[in-house]
PDB file of C-alpha atoms in Angstrom:
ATOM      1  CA  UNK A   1      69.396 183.709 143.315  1.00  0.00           C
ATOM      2  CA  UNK A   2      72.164 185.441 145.341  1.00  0.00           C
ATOM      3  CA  UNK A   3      74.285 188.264 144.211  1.00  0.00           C
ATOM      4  CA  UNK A   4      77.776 189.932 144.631  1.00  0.00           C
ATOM      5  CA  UNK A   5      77.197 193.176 147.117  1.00  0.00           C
ATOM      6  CA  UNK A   6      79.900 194.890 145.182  1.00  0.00           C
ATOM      7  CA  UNK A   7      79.342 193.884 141.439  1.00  0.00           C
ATOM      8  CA  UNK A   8      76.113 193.537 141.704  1.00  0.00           C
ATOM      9  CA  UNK A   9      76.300 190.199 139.461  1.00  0.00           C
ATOM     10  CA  UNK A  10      73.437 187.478 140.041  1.00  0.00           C
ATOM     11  CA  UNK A  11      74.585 183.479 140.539  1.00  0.00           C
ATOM     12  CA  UNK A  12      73.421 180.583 140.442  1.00  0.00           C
ATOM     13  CA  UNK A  13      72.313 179.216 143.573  1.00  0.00           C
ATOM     14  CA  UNK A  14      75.225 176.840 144.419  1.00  0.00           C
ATOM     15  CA  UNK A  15      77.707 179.718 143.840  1.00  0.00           C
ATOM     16  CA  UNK A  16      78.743 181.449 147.320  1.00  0.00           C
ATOM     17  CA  UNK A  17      81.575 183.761 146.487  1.00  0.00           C
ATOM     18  CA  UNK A  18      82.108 186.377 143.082  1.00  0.00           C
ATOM     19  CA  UNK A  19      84.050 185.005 140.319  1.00  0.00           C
ATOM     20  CA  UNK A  20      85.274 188.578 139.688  1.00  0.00           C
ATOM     21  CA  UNK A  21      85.590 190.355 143.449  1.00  0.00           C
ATOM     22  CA  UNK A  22      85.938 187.161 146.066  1.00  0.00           C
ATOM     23  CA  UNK A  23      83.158 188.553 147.583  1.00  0.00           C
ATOM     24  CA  UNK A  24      80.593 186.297 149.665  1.00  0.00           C
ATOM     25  CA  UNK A  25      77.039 186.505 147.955  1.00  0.00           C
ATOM     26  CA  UNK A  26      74.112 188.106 149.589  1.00  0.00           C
ATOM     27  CA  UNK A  27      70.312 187.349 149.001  1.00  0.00           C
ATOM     28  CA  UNK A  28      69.490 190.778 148.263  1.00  0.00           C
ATOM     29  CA  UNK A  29      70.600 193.811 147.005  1.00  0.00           C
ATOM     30  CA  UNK A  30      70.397 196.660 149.084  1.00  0.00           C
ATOM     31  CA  UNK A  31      71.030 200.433 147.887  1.00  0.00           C
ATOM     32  CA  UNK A  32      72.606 203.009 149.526  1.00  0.00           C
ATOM     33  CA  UNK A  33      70.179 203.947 152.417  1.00  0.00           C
ATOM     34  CA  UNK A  34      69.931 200.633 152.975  1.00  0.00           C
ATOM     35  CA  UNK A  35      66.802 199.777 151.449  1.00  0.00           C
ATOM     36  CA  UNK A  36      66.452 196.493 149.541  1.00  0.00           C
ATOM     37  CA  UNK A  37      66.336 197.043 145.924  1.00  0.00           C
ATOM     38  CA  UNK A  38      63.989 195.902 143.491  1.00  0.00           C
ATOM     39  CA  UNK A  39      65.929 193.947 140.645  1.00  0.00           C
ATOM     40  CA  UNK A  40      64.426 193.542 136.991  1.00  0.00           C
ATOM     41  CA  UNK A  41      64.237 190.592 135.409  1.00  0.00           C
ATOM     42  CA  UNK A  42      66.957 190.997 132.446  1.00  0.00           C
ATOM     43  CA  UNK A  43      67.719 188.333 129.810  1.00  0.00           C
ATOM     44  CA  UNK A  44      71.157 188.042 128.954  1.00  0.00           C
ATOM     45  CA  UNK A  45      71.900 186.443 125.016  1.00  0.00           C
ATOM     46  CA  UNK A  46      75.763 185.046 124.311  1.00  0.00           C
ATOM     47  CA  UNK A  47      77.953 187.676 121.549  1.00  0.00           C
ATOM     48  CA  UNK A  48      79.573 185.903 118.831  1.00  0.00           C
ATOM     49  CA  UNK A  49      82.073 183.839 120.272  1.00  0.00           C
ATOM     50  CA  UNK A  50      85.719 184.455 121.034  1.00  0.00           C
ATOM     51  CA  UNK A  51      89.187 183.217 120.607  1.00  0.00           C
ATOM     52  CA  UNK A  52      89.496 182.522 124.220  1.00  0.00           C
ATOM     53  CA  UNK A  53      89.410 184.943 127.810  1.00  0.00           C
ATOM     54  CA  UNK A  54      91.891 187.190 127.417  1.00  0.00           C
ATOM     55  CA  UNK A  55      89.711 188.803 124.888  1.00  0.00           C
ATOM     56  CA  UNK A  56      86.645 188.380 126.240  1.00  0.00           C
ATOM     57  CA  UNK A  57      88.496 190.486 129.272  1.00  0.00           C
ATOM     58  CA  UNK A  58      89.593 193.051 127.056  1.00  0.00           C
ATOM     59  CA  UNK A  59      85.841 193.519 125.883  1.00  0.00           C
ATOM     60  CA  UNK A  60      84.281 192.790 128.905  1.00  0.00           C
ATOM     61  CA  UNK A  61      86.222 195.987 130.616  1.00  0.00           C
ATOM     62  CA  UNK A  62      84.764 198.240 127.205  1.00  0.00           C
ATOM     63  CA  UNK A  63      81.566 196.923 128.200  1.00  0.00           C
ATOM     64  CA  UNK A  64      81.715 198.047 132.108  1.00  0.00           C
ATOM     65  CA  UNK A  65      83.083 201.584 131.039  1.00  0.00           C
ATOM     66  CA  UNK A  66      79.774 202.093 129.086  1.00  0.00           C
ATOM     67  CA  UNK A  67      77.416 201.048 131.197  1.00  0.00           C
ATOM     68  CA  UNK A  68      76.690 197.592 130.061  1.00  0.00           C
ATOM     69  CA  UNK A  69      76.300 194.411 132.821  1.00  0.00           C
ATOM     70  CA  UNK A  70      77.969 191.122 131.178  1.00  0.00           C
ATOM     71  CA  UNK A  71      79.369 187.971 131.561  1.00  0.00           C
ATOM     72  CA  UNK A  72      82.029 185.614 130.135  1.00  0.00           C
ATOM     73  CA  UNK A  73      81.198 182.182 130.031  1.00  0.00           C
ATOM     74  CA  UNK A  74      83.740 179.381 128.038  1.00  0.00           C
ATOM     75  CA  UNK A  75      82.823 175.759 126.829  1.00  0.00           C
ATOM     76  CA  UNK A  76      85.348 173.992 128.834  1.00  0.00           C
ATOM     77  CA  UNK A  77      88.945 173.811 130.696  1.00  0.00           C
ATOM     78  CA  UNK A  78      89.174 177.276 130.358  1.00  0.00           C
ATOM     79  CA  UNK A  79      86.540 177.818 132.768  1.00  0.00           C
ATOM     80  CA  UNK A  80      86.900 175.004 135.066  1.00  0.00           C
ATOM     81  CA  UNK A  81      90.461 175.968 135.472  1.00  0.00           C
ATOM     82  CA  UNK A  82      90.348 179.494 135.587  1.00  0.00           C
ATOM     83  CA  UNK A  83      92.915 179.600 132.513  1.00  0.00           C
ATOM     84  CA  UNK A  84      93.443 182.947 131.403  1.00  0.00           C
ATOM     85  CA  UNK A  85      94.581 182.460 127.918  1.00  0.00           C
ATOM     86  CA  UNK A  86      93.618 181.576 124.156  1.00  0.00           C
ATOM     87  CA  UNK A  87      92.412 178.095 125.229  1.00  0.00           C
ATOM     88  CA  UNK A  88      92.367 175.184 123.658  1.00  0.00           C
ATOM     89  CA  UNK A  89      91.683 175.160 119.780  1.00  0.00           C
ATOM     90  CA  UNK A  90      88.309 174.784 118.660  1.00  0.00           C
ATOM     91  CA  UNK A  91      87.176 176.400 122.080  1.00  0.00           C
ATOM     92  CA  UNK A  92      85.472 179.673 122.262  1.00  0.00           C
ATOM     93  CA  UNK A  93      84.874 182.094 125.033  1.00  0.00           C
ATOM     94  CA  UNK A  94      81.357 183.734 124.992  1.00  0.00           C
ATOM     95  CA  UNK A  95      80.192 187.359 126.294  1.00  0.00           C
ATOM     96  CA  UNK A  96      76.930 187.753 127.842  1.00  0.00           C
ATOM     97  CA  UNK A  97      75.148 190.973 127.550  1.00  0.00           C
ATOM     98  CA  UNK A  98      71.322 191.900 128.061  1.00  0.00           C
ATOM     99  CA  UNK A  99      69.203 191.251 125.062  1.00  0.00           C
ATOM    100  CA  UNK A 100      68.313 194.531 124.745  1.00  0.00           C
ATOM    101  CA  UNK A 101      72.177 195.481 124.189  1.00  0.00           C
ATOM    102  CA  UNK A 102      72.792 192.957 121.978  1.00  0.00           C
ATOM    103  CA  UNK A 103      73.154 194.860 118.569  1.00  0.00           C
ATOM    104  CA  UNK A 104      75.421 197.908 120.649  1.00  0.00           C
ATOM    105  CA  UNK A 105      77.596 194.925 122.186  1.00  0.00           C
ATOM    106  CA  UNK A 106      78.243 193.004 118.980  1.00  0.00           C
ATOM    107  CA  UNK A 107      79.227 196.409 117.529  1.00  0.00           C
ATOM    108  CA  UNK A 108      81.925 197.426 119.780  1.00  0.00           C
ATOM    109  CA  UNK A 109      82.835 193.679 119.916  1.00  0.00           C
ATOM    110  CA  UNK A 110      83.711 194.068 116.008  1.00  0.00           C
ATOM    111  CA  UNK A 111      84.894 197.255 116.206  1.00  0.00           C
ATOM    112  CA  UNK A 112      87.877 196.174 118.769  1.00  0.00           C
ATOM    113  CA  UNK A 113      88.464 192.801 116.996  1.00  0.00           C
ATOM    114  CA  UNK A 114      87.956 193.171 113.468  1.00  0.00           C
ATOM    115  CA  UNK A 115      91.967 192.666 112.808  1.00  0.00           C
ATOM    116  CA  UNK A 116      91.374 188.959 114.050  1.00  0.00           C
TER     117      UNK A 116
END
């Protein structure tokens, strides 16, 4: 699987280029002195679904300030057109976060959205 040099996000194999940066993938990671770095296997489990991207951007960024690798991933046109907005109805926008984070992530998730 490759992965973005400067997110440090794994792909799919088909995928060439970051979603998030534009950068071209790389086959390995490689750490500061150069050395290839070893990366764990991490599972990653979908948060309660969303309204559409826009939030999932807002919480995403939360997520990155803490520490915490993740994901969006949406059901449908939202995704295949890179539309950044509520979507369609009936559509939901889903965070990814390591299963081990799940309970912290679904916290701060409520925490910034319970007025919704």
């Amino acid at each position: 699987m490759p992965f973005c040099p400067e997110c440090r996000y794994e792909y799919e194999d088909d995928i060439k280029v970051c979603a998030d940066c534009g950068k071209s993938l790389v086959k390995t990671l490689k750490d500061e002195t150069g050395k290839e770095e070893e990366i764990p296997n991490v599972k990653f489990i979908p948060l309660p679904g969303l309204p559409g991207r826009v939030y999932a951007e807002m919480i995403k960024e939360v997520f990155e300030k803490e520490g915490i690798p993740c994901y969006i991933r949406s059901g449908g046109i939202t995704d295949g057109f890179n539309i950044d907005a509520a979507g369609p109805a009936g559509e939901n926008t889903f965070i990814y976060v390591p299963e081990d984070r799940v309970e912290e992530c679904e916290r701060i998730q409520h925490q910034m959205l319970d007025h919704i």
